Amino acid sequence: MNETADTTQSVAEAAHHVVVESTNTFLVWLKSFLTWGNLFKLISALVVLLILWIVYRLIMRAMRKMHHDKMSPQRYMLVTKIFNYAFYIIVVMYVLSMFGVKLSAVWGAAGIAGIALGFAAQTSVSNLISGVFVLGEGIMKVGDFITVGNETGTVDSVDLLSVKIHTPNNQLVRVPNSSIINSNLTNTSFFPQRRLTIAVSVSYDTDMQTALDTLKKAPALCPTVLTDPAPAAWFDGFGESGINLTLAVWFNKTDFLAAKNETFIAIKKVFDEAHISIPRNKLFAAIESSGEIS
């Protein structure tokens, strides 16, 4: 029992001795650090950092004003992120240099760490580099309707690593920037105007000129269809069930659904008024006439 008590007391004394020695070492280091020279360095560093912060805020304010006047959201995001990274790197390097840290050693260690991280995360680095190109090209912006590979949707954000879109079914899809760079991208919202082409067929019994003239009347019944560029209609071949025609109309990109619905309704209306029939598939008609479809 006495041996256990003695052991416990010895451990406690050793621990106390270690704590006291560590405290004394820390106090000695703190006393050596709190010199007039280091105090002046600290004050100078704080003044310089305050000036840098004021300059940083002024530049950011000017960039925000430029963003609203001349810069797209994607370019603004790219420039601000690069500027933020540069500002923080400068601040850290300045503070380290103030206290005698050799920047050459820091840059060397950063280079080695960068190489190691590059090998460990090649995909992320590839997406990051691709993101710079995507943002720099300005090929899309938030709200655009795009197709990349098998994914189609509206752009929610354009970031350095990926582009986030939501599909017409309201599903979130994250598209890596490397996929955008390495594949074809279709941006249906890039230009302010779009063209819609609708294929229609008429019976072989119909006079071809009459069918063409009648089809050309349809765009005039559509409020969202533009007159400049002018609509166009043409013959597109002889099909199995009828003569194929195509109608092309232009509209503002925000009027897609309205223009599409109006054009289909107008085509049916002008054909009905001219007593021009749109033929059904012969096989379907034969089955229906035989009574197999009620």
PDB file of C-alpha atoms in Angstrom:
ATOM      1  CA  MET A   1       0.000   0.000   0.000  1.00  0.00           C
ATOM      2  CA  ASN A   2       2.843   2.326   0.949  1.00  0.00           C
ATOM      3  CA  GLU A   3       4.660   1.423  -2.294  1.00  0.00           C
ATOM      4  CA  THR A   4       1.610   2.407  -4.353  1.00  0.00           C
ATOM      5  CA  ALA A   5       1.314   5.708  -2.510  1.00  0.00           C
ATOM      6  CA  ASP A   6       4.994   6.420  -3.026  1.00  0.00           C
ATOM      7  CA  THR A   7       4.709   5.635  -6.755  1.00  0.00           C
ATOM      8  CA  THR A   8       1.700   7.925  -7.127  1.00  0.00           C
ATOM      9  CA  GLN A   9       3.499  10.711  -5.295  1.00  0.00           C
ATOM     10  CA  SER A  10       6.583  10.272  -7.492  1.00  0.00           C
ATOM     11  CA  VAL A  11       4.496  10.459 -10.674  1.00  0.00           C
ATOM     12  CA  ALA A  12       2.735  13.580  -9.389  1.00  0.00           C
ATOM     13  CA  GLU A  13       6.040  15.224  -8.520  1.00  0.00           C
ATOM     14  CA  ALA A  14       7.455  14.375 -11.956  1.00  0.00           C
ATOM     15  CA  ALA A  15       4.417  15.778 -13.696  1.00  0.00           C
ATOM     16  CA  HIS A  16       4.604  18.927 -11.579  1.00  0.00           C
ATOM     17  CA  HIS A  17       8.276  19.284 -12.430  1.00  0.00           C
ATOM     18  CA  VAL A  18       7.531  18.956 -16.177  1.00  0.00           C
ATOM     19  CA  VAL A  19       4.732  21.558 -15.992  1.00  0.00           C
ATOM     20  CA  VAL A  20       6.943  23.987 -14.064  1.00  0.00           C
ATOM     21  CA  GLU A  21       9.823  23.491 -16.489  1.00  0.00           C
ATOM     22  CA  SER A  22       7.563  23.984 -19.525  1.00  0.00           C
ATOM     23  CA  THR A  23       6.051  27.102 -17.981  1.00  0.00           C
ATOM     24  CA  ASN A  24       9.468  28.535 -17.260  1.00  0.00           C
ATOM     25  CA  THR A  25      10.597  27.791 -20.826  1.00  0.00           C
ATOM     26  CA  PHE A  26       7.519  29.493 -22.245  1.00  0.00           C
ATOM     27  CA  LEU A  27       8.022  32.537 -19.991  1.00  0.00           C
ATOM     28  CA  VAL A  28      11.645  32.783 -21.062  1.00  0.00           C
ATOM     29  CA  TRP A  29      10.633  32.611 -24.740  1.00  0.00           C
ATOM     30  CA  LEU A  30       7.861  35.150 -24.199  1.00  0.00           C
ATOM     31  CA  LYS A  31      10.248  37.515 -22.416  1.00  0.00           C
ATOM     32  CA  SER A  32      12.753  37.202 -25.248  1.00  0.00           C
ATOM     33  CA  PHE A  33       9.998  37.843 -27.801  1.00  0.00           C
ATOM     34  CA  LEU A  34       8.538  40.897 -26.053  1.00  0.00           C
ATOM     35  CA  THR A  35      11.303  43.271 -26.993  1.00  0.00           C
ATOM     36  CA  TRP A  36      11.032  46.832 -28.224  1.00  0.00           C
ATOM     37  CA  GLY A  37      12.250  45.722 -31.615  1.00  0.00           C
ATOM     38  CA  ASN A  38       9.553  43.074 -31.991  1.00  0.00           C
ATOM     39  CA  LEU A  39       6.949  45.518 -30.655  1.00  0.00           C
ATOM     40  CA  PHE A  40       7.856  48.047 -33.332  1.00  0.00           C
ATOM     41  CA  LYS A  41       7.765  45.270 -35.932  1.00  0.00           C
ATOM     42  CA  LEU A  42       4.293  44.239 -34.771  1.00  0.00           C
ATOM     43  CA  ILE A  43       2.995  47.816 -34.882  1.00  0.00           C
ATOM     44  CA  SER A  44       4.524  48.344 -38.341  1.00  0.00           C
ATOM     45  CA  ALA A  45       3.006  45.095 -39.566  1.00  0.00           C
ATOM     46  CA  LEU A  46      -0.442  46.084 -38.259  1.00  0.00           C
ATOM     47  CA  VAL A  47      -0.218  49.489 -39.960  1.00  0.00           C
ATOM     48  CA  VAL A  48       0.837  47.941 -43.274  1.00  0.00           C
ATOM     49  CA  LEU A  49      -1.901  45.314 -43.019  1.00  0.00           C
ATOM     50  CA  LEU A  50      -4.473  48.033 -42.326  1.00  0.00           C
ATOM     51  CA  ILE A  51      -3.329  49.941 -45.414  1.00  0.00           C
ATOM     52  CA  LEU A  52      -3.434  46.758 -47.507  1.00  0.00           C
ATOM     53  CA  TRP A  53      -6.938  46.008 -46.240  1.00  0.00           C
ATOM     54  CA  ILE A  54      -8.161  49.507 -47.146  1.00  0.00           C
ATOM     55  CA  VAL A  55      -6.631  49.211 -50.631  1.00  0.00           C
ATOM     56  CA  TYR A  56      -8.179  45.741 -50.978  1.00  0.00           C
ATOM     57  CA  ARG A  57     -11.653  47.033 -50.094  1.00  0.00           C
ATOM     58  CA  LEU A  58     -11.331  49.972 -52.494  1.00  0.00           C
ATOM     59  CA  ILE A  59     -10.290  47.670 -55.348  1.00  0.00           C
ATOM     60  CA  MET A  60     -13.124  45.252 -54.580  1.00  0.00           C
ATOM     61  CA  ARG A  61     -15.608  48.144 -54.613  1.00  0.00           C
ATOM     62  CA  ALA A  62     -14.288  49.322 -57.982  1.00  0.00           C
ATOM     63  CA  MET A  63     -14.511  45.773 -59.346  1.00  0.00           C
ATOM     64  CA  ARG A  64     -18.127  45.461 -58.193  1.00  0.00           C
ATOM     65  CA  LYS A  65     -18.970  48.682 -59.973  1.00  0.00           C
ATOM     66  CA  MET A  66     -17.186  47.443 -63.091  1.00  0.00           C
ATOM     67  CA  HIS A  67     -19.073  44.150 -62.799  1.00  0.00           C
ATOM     68  CA  HIS A  68     -22.441  45.894 -63.001  1.00  0.00           C
ATOM     69  CA  ASP A  69     -21.312  48.129 -65.875  1.00  0.00           C
ATOM     70  CA  LYS A  70     -18.976  46.111 -68.102  1.00  0.00           C
ATOM     71  CA  MET A  71     -18.164  42.652 -66.705  1.00  0.00           C
ATOM     72  CA  SER A  72     -20.150  39.426 -66.934  1.00  0.00           C
ATOM     73  CA  PRO A  73     -20.844  37.495 -63.686  1.00  0.00           C
ATOM     74  CA  GLN A  74     -18.468  34.697 -64.723  1.00  0.00           C
ATOM     75  CA  ARG A  75     -15.548  37.013 -65.451  1.00  0.00           C
ATOM     76  CA  TYR A  76     -16.252  38.935 -62.260  1.00  0.00           C
ATOM     77  CA  MET A  77     -16.141  35.731 -60.201  1.00  0.00           C
ATOM     78  CA  LEU A  78     -12.881  34.619 -61.848  1.00  0.00           C
ATOM     79  CA  VAL A  79     -11.175  37.983 -61.334  1.00  0.00           C
ATOM     80  CA  THR A  80     -12.333  38.347 -57.719  1.00  0.00           C
ATOM     81  CA  LYS A  81     -11.205  34.848 -56.763  1.00  0.00           C
ATOM     82  CA  ILE A  82      -7.769  35.350 -58.288  1.00  0.00           C
ATOM     83  CA  PHE A  83      -7.489  38.746 -56.575  1.00  0.00           C
ATOM     84  CA  ASN A  84      -8.563  37.276 -53.214  1.00  0.00           C
ATOM     85  CA  TYR A  85      -5.995  34.490 -53.424  1.00  0.00           C
ATOM     86  CA  ALA A  86      -3.277  36.950 -54.413  1.00  0.00           C
ATOM     87  CA  PHE A  87      -4.178  39.301 -51.546  1.00  0.00           C
ATOM     88  CA  TYR A  88      -4.036  36.604 -48.870  1.00  0.00           C
ATOM     89  CA  ILE A  89      -0.772  35.197 -50.236  1.00  0.00           C
ATOM     90  CA  ILE A  90       0.791  38.668 -50.154  1.00  0.00           C
ATOM     91  CA  VAL A  91      -0.398  39.221 -46.575  1.00  0.00           C
ATOM     92  CA  VAL A  92       0.963  35.880 -45.359  1.00  0.00           C
ATOM     93  CA  MET A  93       4.292  36.393 -47.144  1.00  0.00           C
ATOM     94  CA  TYR A  94       4.642  39.884 -45.688  1.00  0.00           C
ATOM     95  CA  VAL A  95       3.939  38.756 -42.111  1.00  0.00           C
ATOM     96  CA  LEU A  96       6.417  35.892 -42.436  1.00  0.00           C
ATOM     97  CA  SER A  97       9.109  38.171 -43.813  1.00  0.00           C
ATOM     98  CA  MET A  98       8.559  40.643 -40.952  1.00  0.00           C
ATOM     99  CA  PHE A  99       9.525  37.966 -38.448  1.00  0.00           C
ATOM    100  CA  GLY A 100      12.554  36.712 -40.291  1.00  0.00           C
ATOM    101  CA  VAL A 101      11.128  33.690 -42.077  1.00  0.00           C
ATOM    102  CA  LYS A 102      13.042  32.971 -45.293  1.00  0.00           C
ATOM    103  CA  LEU A 103      10.578  33.185 -48.169  1.00  0.00           C
ATOM    104  CA  SER A 104      12.793  31.089 -50.438  1.00  0.00           C
ATOM    105  CA  ALA A 105      12.334  28.128 -48.103  1.00  0.00           C
ATOM    106  CA  VAL A 106       8.583  28.730 -47.998  1.00  0.00           C
ATOM    107  CA  TRP A 107       8.330  28.873 -51.798  1.00  0.00           C
ATOM    108  CA  GLY A 108      10.411  25.719 -52.085  1.00  0.00           C
ATOM    109  CA  ALA A 109       8.192  23.859 -49.643  1.00  0.00           C
ATOM    110  CA  ALA A 110       5.099  25.181 -51.421  1.00  0.00           C
ATOM    111  CA  GLY A 111       6.466  23.976 -54.759  1.00  0.00           C
ATOM    112  CA  ILE A 112       7.130  20.483 -53.419  1.00  0.00           C
ATOM    113  CA  ALA A 113       3.702  20.381 -51.764  1.00  0.00           C
ATOM    114  CA  GLY A 114       2.100  21.597 -54.988  1.00  0.00           C
ATOM    115  CA  ILE A 115       3.748  18.830 -57.013  1.00  0.00           C
ATOM    116  CA  ALA A 116       2.660  16.216 -54.486  1.00  0.00           C
ATOM    117  CA  LEU A 117      -0.901  17.510 -54.425  1.00  0.00           C
ATOM    118  CA  GLY A 118      -0.909  17.648 -58.216  1.00  0.00           C
ATOM    119  CA  PHE A 119      -0.087  13.944 -58.494  1.00  0.00           C
ATOM    120  CA  ALA A 120      -2.549  13.082 -55.733  1.00  0.00           C
ATOM    121  CA  ALA A 121      -5.449  15.057 -57.216  1.00  0.00           C
ATOM    122  CA  GLN A 122      -4.925  15.132 -60.969  1.00  0.00           C
ATOM    123  CA  THR A 123      -8.663  15.177 -61.679  1.00  0.00           C
ATOM    124  CA  SER A 124      -9.293  18.181 -59.435  1.00  0.00           C
ATOM    125  CA  VAL A 125      -6.352  20.050 -60.932  1.00  0.00           C
ATOM    126  CA  SER A 126      -7.626  19.273 -64.427  1.00  0.00           C
ATOM    127  CA  ASN A 127     -11.081  20.580 -63.487  1.00  0.00           C
ATOM    128  CA  LEU A 128      -9.525  23.683 -61.927  1.00  0.00           C
ATOM    129  CA  ILE A 129      -7.505  24.506 -65.037  1.00  0.00           C
ATOM    130  CA  SER A 130     -10.508  23.755 -67.238  1.00  0.00           C
ATOM    131  CA  GLY A 131     -12.616  26.025 -65.026  1.00  0.00           C
ATOM    132  CA  VAL A 132     -10.289  28.935 -65.741  1.00  0.00           C
ATOM    133  CA  PHE A 133     -10.792  28.374 -69.484  1.00  0.00           C
ATOM    134  CA  VAL A 134     -14.578  27.994 -69.108  1.00  0.00           C
ATOM    135  CA  LEU A 135     -14.843  31.204 -67.105  1.00  0.00           C
ATOM    136  CA  GLY A 136     -12.433  33.030 -69.382  1.00  0.00           C
ATOM    137  CA  GLU A 137     -14.259  32.063 -72.582  1.00  0.00           C
ATOM    138  CA  GLY A 138     -17.626  33.254 -71.310  1.00  0.00           C
ATOM    139  CA  ILE A 139     -19.466  30.531 -73.213  1.00  0.00           C
ATOM    140  CA  MET A 140     -22.283  30.361 -70.660  1.00  0.00           C
ATOM    141  CA  LYS A 141     -23.846  32.268 -67.810  1.00  0.00           C
ATOM    142  CA  VAL A 142     -26.316  31.594 -65.034  1.00  0.00           C
ATOM    143  CA  GLY A 143     -29.779  31.006 -66.504  1.00  0.00           C
ATOM    144  CA  ASP A 144     -28.585  29.617 -69.854  1.00  0.00           C
ATOM    145  CA  PHE A 145     -30.048  26.352 -71.146  1.00  0.00           C
ATOM    146  CA  ILE A 146     -27.185  24.036 -72.140  1.00  0.00           C
ATOM    147  CA  THR A 147     -26.495  20.486 -73.232  1.00  0.00           C
ATOM    148  CA  VAL A 148     -23.228  18.718 -72.349  1.00  0.00           C
ATOM    149  CA  GLY A 149     -23.014  15.086 -73.396  1.00  0.00           C
ATOM    150  CA  ASN A 150     -26.187  13.433 -72.151  1.00  0.00           C
ATOM    151  CA  GLU A 151     -27.012  16.175 -69.642  1.00  0.00           C
ATOM    152  CA  THR A 152     -29.385  19.045 -70.425  1.00  0.00           C
ATOM    153  CA  GLY A 153     -30.552  21.786 -68.095  1.00  0.00           C
ATOM    154  CA  THR A 154     -30.444  25.372 -66.890  1.00  0.00           C
ATOM    155  CA  VAL A 155     -27.181  26.710 -65.466  1.00  0.00           C
ATOM    156  CA  ASP A 156     -27.343  27.503 -61.734  1.00  0.00           C
ATOM    157  CA  SER A 157     -23.661  28.301 -61.135  1.00  0.00           C
ATOM    158  CA  VAL A 158     -20.354  28.365 -63.001  1.00  0.00           C
ATOM    159  CA  ASP A 159     -17.519  27.549 -60.580  1.00  0.00           C
ATOM    160  CA  LEU A 160     -13.831  26.794 -60.884  1.00  0.00           C
ATOM    161  CA  LEU A 161     -14.298  23.024 -60.531  1.00  0.00           C
ATOM    162  CA  SER A 162     -17.714  22.383 -62.042  1.00  0.00           C
ATOM    163  CA  VAL A 163     -20.892  23.768 -63.548  1.00  0.00           C
ATOM    164  CA  LYS A 164     -24.130  23.027 -61.710  1.00  0.00           C
ATOM    165  CA  ILE A 165     -27.344  22.761 -63.704  1.00  0.00           C
ATOM    166  CA  HIS A 166     -30.889  21.697 -62.964  1.00  0.00           C
ATOM    167  CA  THR A 167     -32.734  19.561 -65.488  1.00  0.00           C
ATOM    168  CA  PRO A 168     -36.287  20.183 -66.724  1.00  0.00           C
ATOM    169  CA  ASN A 169     -37.284  17.537 -64.130  1.00  0.00           C
ATOM    170  CA  ASN A 170     -35.679  19.770 -61.438  1.00  0.00           C
ATOM    171  CA  GLN A 171     -32.765  17.444 -60.728  1.00  0.00           C
ATOM    172  CA  LEU A 172     -29.358  18.865 -59.813  1.00  0.00           C
ATOM    173  CA  VAL A 173     -26.523  17.766 -62.104  1.00  0.00           C
ATOM    174  CA  ARG A 174     -22.870  18.612 -61.437  1.00  0.00           C
ATOM    175  CA  VAL A 175     -20.835  18.705 -64.648  1.00  0.00           C
ATOM    176  CA  PRO A 176     -17.017  18.744 -64.162  1.00  0.00           C
ATOM    177  CA  ASN A 177     -15.304  21.515 -66.099  1.00  0.00           C
ATOM    178  CA  SER A 178     -12.955  19.016 -67.746  1.00  0.00           C
ATOM    179  CA  SER A 179     -16.007  17.345 -69.319  1.00  0.00           C
ATOM    180  CA  ILE A 180     -17.121  20.698 -70.741  1.00  0.00           C
ATOM    181  CA  ILE A 181     -13.689  21.351 -72.242  1.00  0.00           C
ATOM    182  CA  ASN A 182     -13.332  17.830 -73.677  1.00  0.00           C
ATOM    183  CA  SER A 183     -16.836  17.492 -75.184  1.00  0.00           C
ATOM    184  CA  ASN A 184     -19.248  19.450 -77.327  1.00  0.00           C
ATOM    185  CA  LEU A 185     -21.368  22.000 -75.498  1.00  0.00           C
ATOM    186  CA  THR A 186     -24.622  23.377 -76.896  1.00  0.00           C
ATOM    187  CA  ASN A 187     -25.890  26.635 -75.418  1.00  0.00           C
ATOM    188  CA  THR A 188     -29.355  27.316 -76.775  1.00  0.00           C
ATOM    189  CA  SER A 189     -29.564  30.575 -74.801  1.00  0.00           C
ATOM    190  CA  PHE A 190     -26.297  32.128 -75.963  1.00  0.00           C
ATOM    191  CA  PHE A 191     -27.876  34.306 -78.658  1.00  0.00           C
ATOM    192  CA  PRO A 192     -30.928  36.495 -78.011  1.00  0.00           C
ATOM    193  CA  GLN A 193     -32.937  34.880 -80.832  1.00  0.00           C
ATOM    194  CA  ARG A 194     -33.629  31.250 -81.715  1.00  0.00           C
ATOM    195  CA  ARG A 195     -35.140  29.439 -84.685  1.00  0.00           C
ATOM    196  CA  LEU A 196     -37.789  26.750 -84.551  1.00  0.00           C
ATOM    197  CA  THR A 197     -38.311  24.363 -87.467  1.00  0.00           C
ATOM    198  CA  ILE A 198     -41.499  22.299 -87.696  1.00  0.00           C
ATOM    199  CA  ALA A 199     -41.969  19.458 -90.148  1.00  0.00           C
ATOM    200  CA  VAL A 200     -45.465  18.927 -91.537  1.00  0.00           C
ATOM    201  CA  SER A 201     -46.891  16.632 -94.192  1.00  0.00           C
ATOM    202  CA  VAL A 202     -49.841  17.101 -96.568  1.00  0.00           C
ATOM    203  CA  SER A 203     -51.773  14.610 -98.677  1.00  0.00           C
ATOM    204  CA  TYR A 204     -50.576  13.796-102.203  1.00  0.00           C
ATOM    205  CA  ASP A 205     -53.973  14.981-103.387  1.00  0.00           C
ATOM    206  CA  THR A 206     -53.124  18.550-102.313  1.00  0.00           C
ATOM    207  CA  ASP A 207     -51.871  21.099-104.822  1.00  0.00           C
ATOM    208  CA  MET A 208     -48.259  21.705-103.852  1.00  0.00           C
ATOM    209  CA  GLN A 209     -48.253  25.471-104.438  1.00  0.00           C
ATOM    210  CA  THR A 210     -51.452  25.847-102.458  1.00  0.00           C
ATOM    211  CA  ALA A 211     -49.964  23.846 -99.572  1.00  0.00           C
ATOM    212  CA  LEU A 212     -46.815  25.982 -99.557  1.00  0.00           C
ATOM    213  CA  ASP A 213     -48.727  29.293 -99.715  1.00  0.00           C
ATOM    214  CA  THR A 214     -51.057  28.165 -96.943  1.00  0.00           C
ATOM    215  CA  LEU A 215     -48.194  27.135 -94.670  1.00  0.00           C
ATOM    216  CA  LYS A 216     -46.583  30.575 -95.114  1.00  0.00           C
ATOM    217  CA  LYS A 217     -49.726  32.184 -93.615  1.00  0.00           C
ATOM    218  CA  ALA A 218     -49.261  30.475 -90.237  1.00  0.00           C
ATOM    219  CA  PRO A 219     -46.501  32.745 -88.750  1.00  0.00           C
ATOM    220  CA  ALA A 220     -48.715  35.834 -89.102  1.00  0.00           C
ATOM    221  CA  LEU A 221     -51.101  34.306 -86.533  1.00  0.00           C
ATOM    222  CA  CYS A 222     -48.334  33.941 -83.918  1.00  0.00           C
ATOM    223  CA  PRO A 223     -47.698  37.037 -81.738  1.00  0.00           C
ATOM    224  CA  THR A 224     -44.293  35.823 -80.489  1.00  0.00           C
ATOM    225  CA  VAL A 225     -42.915  34.969 -83.947  1.00  0.00           C
ATOM    226  CA  LEU A 226     -40.520  37.610 -85.315  1.00  0.00           C
ATOM    227  CA  THR A 227     -40.791  39.181 -88.735  1.00  0.00           C
ATOM    228  CA  ASP A 228     -37.039  39.914 -88.818  1.00  0.00           C
ATOM    229  CA  PRO A 229     -35.529  37.449 -89.547  1.00  0.00           C
ATOM    230  CA  ALA A 230     -38.476  36.508 -91.698  1.00  0.00           C
ATOM    231  CA  PRO A 231     -40.159  33.083 -91.439  1.00  0.00           C
ATOM    232  CA  ALA A 232     -39.464  30.609 -94.237  1.00  0.00           C
ATOM    233  CA  ALA A 233     -41.248  27.556 -95.651  1.00  0.00           C
ATOM    234  CA  TRP A 234     -40.015  24.959 -98.138  1.00  0.00           C
ATOM    235  CA  PHE A 235     -40.635  21.472 -99.502  1.00  0.00           C
ATOM    236  CA  ASP A 236     -38.572  18.783 -97.838  1.00  0.00           C
ATOM    237  CA  GLY A 237     -39.260  15.651 -99.876  1.00  0.00           C
ATOM    238  CA  PHE A 238     -41.863  13.053-100.725  1.00  0.00           C
ATOM    239  CA  GLY A 239     -42.699  10.838 -97.787  1.00  0.00           C
ATOM    240  CA  GLU A 240     -44.441   7.504 -97.521  1.00  0.00           C
ATOM    241  CA  SER A 241     -47.759   9.080 -96.486  1.00  0.00           C
ATOM    242  CA  GLY A 242     -47.569  12.571 -97.992  1.00  0.00           C
ATOM    243  CA  ILE A 243     -45.562  15.537 -99.213  1.00  0.00           C
ATOM    244  CA  ASN A 244     -43.173  16.830 -96.543  1.00  0.00           C
ATOM    245  CA  LEU A 245     -42.821  20.559 -95.858  1.00  0.00           C
ATOM    246  CA  THR A 246     -40.840  22.531 -93.256  1.00  0.00           C
ATOM    247  CA  LEU A 247     -41.737  25.820 -91.593  1.00  0.00           C
ATOM    248  CA  ALA A 248     -38.980  27.845 -89.868  1.00  0.00           C
ATOM    249  CA  VAL A 249     -39.776  30.748 -87.549  1.00  0.00           C
ATOM    250  CA  TRP A 250     -37.632  32.998 -85.356  1.00  0.00           C
ATOM    251  CA  PHE A 251     -38.457  34.137 -81.826  1.00  0.00           C
ATOM    252  CA  ASN A 252     -36.831  35.640 -78.736  1.00  0.00           C
ATOM    253  CA  LYS A 253     -35.205  32.952 -76.591  1.00  0.00           C
ATOM    254  CA  THR A 254     -37.513  33.687 -73.661  1.00  0.00           C
ATOM    255  CA  ASP A 255     -40.582  32.906 -75.800  1.00  0.00           C
ATOM    256  CA  PHE A 256     -39.703  29.328 -76.727  1.00  0.00           C
ATOM    257  CA  LEU A 257     -42.766  27.506 -75.382  1.00  0.00           C
ATOM    258  CA  ALA A 258     -45.183  30.241 -76.419  1.00  0.00           C
ATOM    259  CA  ALA A 259     -43.771  30.397 -79.963  1.00  0.00           C
ATOM    260  CA  LYS A 260     -43.830  26.609 -80.318  1.00  0.00           C
ATOM    261  CA  ASN A 261     -47.437  26.266 -79.163  1.00  0.00           C
ATOM    262  CA  GLU A 262     -48.649  29.217 -81.237  1.00  0.00           C
ATOM    263  CA  THR A 263     -46.967  27.894 -84.392  1.00  0.00           C
ATOM    264  CA  PHE A 264     -48.473  24.409 -84.111  1.00  0.00           C
ATOM    265  CA  ILE A 265     -51.936  25.861 -83.487  1.00  0.00           C
ATOM    266  CA  ALA A 266     -51.559  28.258 -86.416  1.00  0.00           C
ATOM    267  CA  ILE A 267     -50.495  25.496 -88.826  1.00  0.00           C
ATOM    268  CA  LYS A 268     -53.520  23.400 -87.953  1.00  0.00           C
ATOM    269  CA  LYS A 269     -55.792  26.432 -88.270  1.00  0.00           C
ATOM    270  CA  VAL A 270     -54.637  27.552 -91.726  1.00  0.00           C
ATOM    271  CA  PHE A 271     -54.715  23.992 -93.063  1.00  0.00           C
ATOM    272  CA  ASP A 272     -58.249  23.435 -91.739  1.00  0.00           C
ATOM    273  CA  GLU A 273     -59.423  26.701 -93.314  1.00  0.00           C
ATOM    274  CA  ALA A 274     -57.892  25.689 -96.678  1.00  0.00           C
ATOM    275  CA  HIS A 275     -59.321  22.146 -96.361  1.00  0.00           C
ATOM    276  CA  ILE A 276     -55.820  20.649 -96.510  1.00  0.00           C
ATOM    277  CA  SER A 277     -55.497  17.367 -94.647  1.00  0.00           C
ATOM    278  CA  ILE A 278     -52.458  16.220 -92.741  1.00  0.00           C
ATOM    279  CA  PRO A 279     -52.207  12.502 -93.539  1.00  0.00           C
ATOM    280  CA  ARG A 280     -51.967   9.927 -90.814  1.00  0.00           C
ATOM    281  CA  ASN A 281     -49.683   6.938 -90.992  1.00  0.00           C
ATOM    282  CA  LYS A 282     -51.084   4.401 -93.445  1.00  0.00           C
ATOM    283  CA  LEU A 283     -50.431   1.453 -91.148  1.00  0.00           C
ATOM    284  CA  PHE A 284     -52.282   3.183 -88.289  1.00  0.00           C
ATOM    285  CA  ALA A 285     -55.188   4.016 -90.574  1.00  0.00           C
ATOM    286  CA  ALA A 286     -55.397   0.433 -91.872  1.00  0.00           C
ATOM    287  CA  ILE A 287     -55.462  -1.007 -88.347  1.00  0.00           C
ATOM    288  CA  GLU A 288     -58.115   1.463 -87.261  1.00  0.00           C
ATOM    289  CA  SER A 289     -60.332   0.660 -90.256  1.00  0.00           C
ATOM    290  CA  SER A 290     -60.097  -3.061 -89.532  1.00  0.00           C
ATOM    291  CA  GLY A 291     -61.596  -2.490 -86.094  1.00  0.00           C
ATOM    292  CA  GLU A 292     -58.519  -3.472 -84.049  1.00  0.00           C
ATOM    293  CA  ILE A 293     -58.378   0.001 -82.467  1.00  0.00           C
ATOM    294  CA  SER A 294     -61.543   1.334 -80.850  1.00  0.00           C
TER     295      SER A 294
END
